[in-house]
One Martini backbone bead per residue (centre of mass of N, CA, C, O) as a GRO file, in nm:
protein
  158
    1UNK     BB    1  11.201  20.022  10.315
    2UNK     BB    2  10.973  19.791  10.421
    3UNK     BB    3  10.988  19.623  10.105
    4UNK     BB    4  11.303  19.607  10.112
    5UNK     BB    5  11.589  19.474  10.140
    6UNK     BB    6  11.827  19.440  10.396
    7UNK     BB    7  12.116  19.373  10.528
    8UNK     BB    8  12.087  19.134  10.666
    9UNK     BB    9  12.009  18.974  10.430
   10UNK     BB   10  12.281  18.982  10.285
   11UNK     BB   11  12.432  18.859  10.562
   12UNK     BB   12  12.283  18.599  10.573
   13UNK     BB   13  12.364  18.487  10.324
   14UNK     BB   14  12.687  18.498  10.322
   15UNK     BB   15  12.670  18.301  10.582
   16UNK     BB   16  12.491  18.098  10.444
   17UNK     BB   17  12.728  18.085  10.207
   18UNK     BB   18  12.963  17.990  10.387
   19UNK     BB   19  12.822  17.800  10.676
   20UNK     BB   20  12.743  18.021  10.895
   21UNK     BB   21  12.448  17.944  11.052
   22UNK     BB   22  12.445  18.074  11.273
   23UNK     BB   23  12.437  18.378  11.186
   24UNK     BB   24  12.199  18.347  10.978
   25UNK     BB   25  11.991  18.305  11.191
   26UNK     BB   26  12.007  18.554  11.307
   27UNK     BB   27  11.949  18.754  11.092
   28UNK     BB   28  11.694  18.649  11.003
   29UNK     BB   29  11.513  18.615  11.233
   30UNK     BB   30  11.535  18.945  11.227
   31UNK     BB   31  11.385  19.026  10.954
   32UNK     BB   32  11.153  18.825  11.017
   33UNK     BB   33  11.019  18.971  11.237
   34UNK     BB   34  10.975  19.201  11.118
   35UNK     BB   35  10.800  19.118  10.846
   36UNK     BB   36  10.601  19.017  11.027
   37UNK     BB   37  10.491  19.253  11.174
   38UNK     BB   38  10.449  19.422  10.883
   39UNK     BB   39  10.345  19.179  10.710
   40UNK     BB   40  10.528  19.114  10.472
   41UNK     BB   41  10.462  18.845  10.252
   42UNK     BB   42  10.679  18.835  10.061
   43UNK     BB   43  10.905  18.851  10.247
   44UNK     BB   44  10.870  18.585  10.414
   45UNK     BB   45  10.874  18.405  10.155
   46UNK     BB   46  11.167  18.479  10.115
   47UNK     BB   47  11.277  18.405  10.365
   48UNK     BB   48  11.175  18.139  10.480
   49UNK     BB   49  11.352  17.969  10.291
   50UNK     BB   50  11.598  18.034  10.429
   51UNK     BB   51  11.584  18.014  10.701
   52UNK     BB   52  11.483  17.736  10.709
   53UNK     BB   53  11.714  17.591  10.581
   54UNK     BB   54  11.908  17.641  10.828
   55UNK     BB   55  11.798  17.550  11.044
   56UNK     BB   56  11.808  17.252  10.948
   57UNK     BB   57  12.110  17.277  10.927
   58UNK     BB   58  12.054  17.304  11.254
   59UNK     BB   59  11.848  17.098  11.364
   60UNK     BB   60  11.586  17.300  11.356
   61UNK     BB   61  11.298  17.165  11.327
   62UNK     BB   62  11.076  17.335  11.503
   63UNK     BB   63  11.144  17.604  11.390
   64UNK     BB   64  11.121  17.568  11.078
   65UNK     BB   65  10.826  17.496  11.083
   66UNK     BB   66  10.742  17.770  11.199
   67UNK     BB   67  10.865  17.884  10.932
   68UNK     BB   68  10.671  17.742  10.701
   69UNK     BB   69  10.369  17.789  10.846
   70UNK     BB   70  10.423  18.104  10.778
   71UNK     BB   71  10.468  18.131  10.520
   72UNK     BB   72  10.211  17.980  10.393
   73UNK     BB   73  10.028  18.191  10.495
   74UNK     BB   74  10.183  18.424  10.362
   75UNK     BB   75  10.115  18.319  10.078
   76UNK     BB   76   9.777  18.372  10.016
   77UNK     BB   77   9.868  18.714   9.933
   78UNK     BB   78  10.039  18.625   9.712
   79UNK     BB   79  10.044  18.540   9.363
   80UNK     BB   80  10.249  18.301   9.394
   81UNK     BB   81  10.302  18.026   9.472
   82UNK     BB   82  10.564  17.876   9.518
   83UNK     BB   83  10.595  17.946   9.838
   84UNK     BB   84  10.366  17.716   9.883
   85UNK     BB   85  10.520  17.494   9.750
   86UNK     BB   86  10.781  17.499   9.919
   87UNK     BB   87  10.656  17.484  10.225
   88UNK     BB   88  10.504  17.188  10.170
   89UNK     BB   89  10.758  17.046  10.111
   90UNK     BB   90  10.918  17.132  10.379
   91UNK     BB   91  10.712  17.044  10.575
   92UNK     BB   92  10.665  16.719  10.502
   93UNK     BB   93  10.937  16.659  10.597
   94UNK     BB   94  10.942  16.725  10.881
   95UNK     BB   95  10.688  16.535  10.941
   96UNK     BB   96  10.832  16.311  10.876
   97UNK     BB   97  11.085  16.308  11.053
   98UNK     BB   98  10.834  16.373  11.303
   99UNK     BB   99  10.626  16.140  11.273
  100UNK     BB  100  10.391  16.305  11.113
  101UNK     BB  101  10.240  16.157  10.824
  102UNK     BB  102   9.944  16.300  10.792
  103UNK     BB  103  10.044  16.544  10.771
  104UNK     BB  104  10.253  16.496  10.536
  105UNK     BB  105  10.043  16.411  10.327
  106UNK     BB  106   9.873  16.637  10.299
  107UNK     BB  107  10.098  16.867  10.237
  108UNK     BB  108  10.109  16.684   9.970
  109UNK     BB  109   9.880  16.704   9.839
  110UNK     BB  110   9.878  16.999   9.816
  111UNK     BB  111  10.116  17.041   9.627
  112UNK     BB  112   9.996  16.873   9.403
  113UNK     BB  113   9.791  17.107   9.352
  114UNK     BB  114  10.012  17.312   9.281
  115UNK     BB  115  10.177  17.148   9.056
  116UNK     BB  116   9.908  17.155   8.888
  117UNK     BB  117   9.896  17.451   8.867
  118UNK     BB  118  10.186  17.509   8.738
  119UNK     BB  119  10.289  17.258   8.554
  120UNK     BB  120  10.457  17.054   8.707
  121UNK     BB  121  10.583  16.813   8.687
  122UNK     BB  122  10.850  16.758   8.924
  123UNK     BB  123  10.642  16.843   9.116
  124UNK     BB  124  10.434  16.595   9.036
  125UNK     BB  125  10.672  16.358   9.085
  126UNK     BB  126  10.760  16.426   9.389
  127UNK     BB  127  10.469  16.434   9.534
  128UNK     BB  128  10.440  16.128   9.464
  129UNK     BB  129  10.696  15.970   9.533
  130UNK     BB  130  10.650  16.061   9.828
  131UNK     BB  131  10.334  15.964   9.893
  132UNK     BB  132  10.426  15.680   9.825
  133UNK     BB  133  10.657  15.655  10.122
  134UNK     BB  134  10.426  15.694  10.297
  135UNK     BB  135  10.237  15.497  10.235
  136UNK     BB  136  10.393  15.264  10.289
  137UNK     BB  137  10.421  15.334  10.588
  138UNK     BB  138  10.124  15.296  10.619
  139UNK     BB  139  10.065  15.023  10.469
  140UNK     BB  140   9.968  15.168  10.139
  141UNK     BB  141  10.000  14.915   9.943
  142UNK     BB  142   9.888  15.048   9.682
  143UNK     BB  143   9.891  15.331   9.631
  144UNK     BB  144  10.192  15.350   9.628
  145UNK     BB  145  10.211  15.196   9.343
  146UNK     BB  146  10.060  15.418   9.197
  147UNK     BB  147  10.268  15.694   9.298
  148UNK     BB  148  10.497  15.533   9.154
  149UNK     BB  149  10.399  15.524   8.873
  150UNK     BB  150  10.355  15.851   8.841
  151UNK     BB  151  10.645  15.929   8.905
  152UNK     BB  152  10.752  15.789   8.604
  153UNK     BB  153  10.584  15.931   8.437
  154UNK     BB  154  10.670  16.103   8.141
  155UNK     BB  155  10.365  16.242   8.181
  156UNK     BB  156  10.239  16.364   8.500
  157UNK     BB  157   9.999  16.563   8.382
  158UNK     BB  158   9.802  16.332   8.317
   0.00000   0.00000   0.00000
């Protein structure tokens, strides 16, 4: 069926959980693709999420980056946010490491508001903290200190 994971999924999970990243990402891609020609939304963003962290570990960032702008995409039609979340959180690492800081930037504000649409503190402490430190990089140090002080506040979803 269609709508549910392949055995590649699970020998791409356990070549990654192995650390043999090659074949890991052999996998995913592989099933990427086909859930992404199928549209399988859900499973999209569940593959993304891992496909996108191999890539990472073999430092293939623009490909990383294009794999959870699909993610992303595809999160909008799936009920659960977190995929968004994932993917935006993802996204702005990336943004930030190719020096893409605006792009970064925005990325995180959408997260920030997806973690207080869940309620998610560490998720609103983790958004507020990178925010500083880019905020800081674009030389914006007043918002920085600002994003720094909510980010260690007790609660941040306040």
């Amino acid at each position: 069926r269609p709508d549910e994971p392949g055995p590649g999924i699970s020998l791409a999970k356990a070549h990654h959980a192995q650390g043999n990243l090659k074949e890991a990402v052999r996998l995913y891609e592989l099933e990427f693709n086909v859930r992404l020609q199928n549209e399988d939304h859900a499973q999209v963003c569940a593959l993304g999420a891992d496909y996108g962290l191999a890539l990472r570990g073999q430092g293939d960032l623009g490909r990383a980056t294009w794999v959870y702008e699909q993610t992303l995409e595809h999160s909008q039609y799936v009920s659960d946010p977190q995929p968004t979340y994932h993917a935006l959180i993802q996204l702005s690492y990336l943004c930030e490491r190719t020096n893409k800081l605006k792009d970064a930037l925005n990325h995180l504000r959408h997260c920030l508001q997806v973690a207080f649409q869940l309620q998610d503190p560490d998720g609103v402490s983790m958004a507020m903290g990178q925010l500083g430190v880019l905020f800081q990089a674009n030389q914006r140090f007043e918002d920085a200190l600002k994003c720094h002080a909510a980010s260690q506040a007790e609660n941040p979803l306040e």
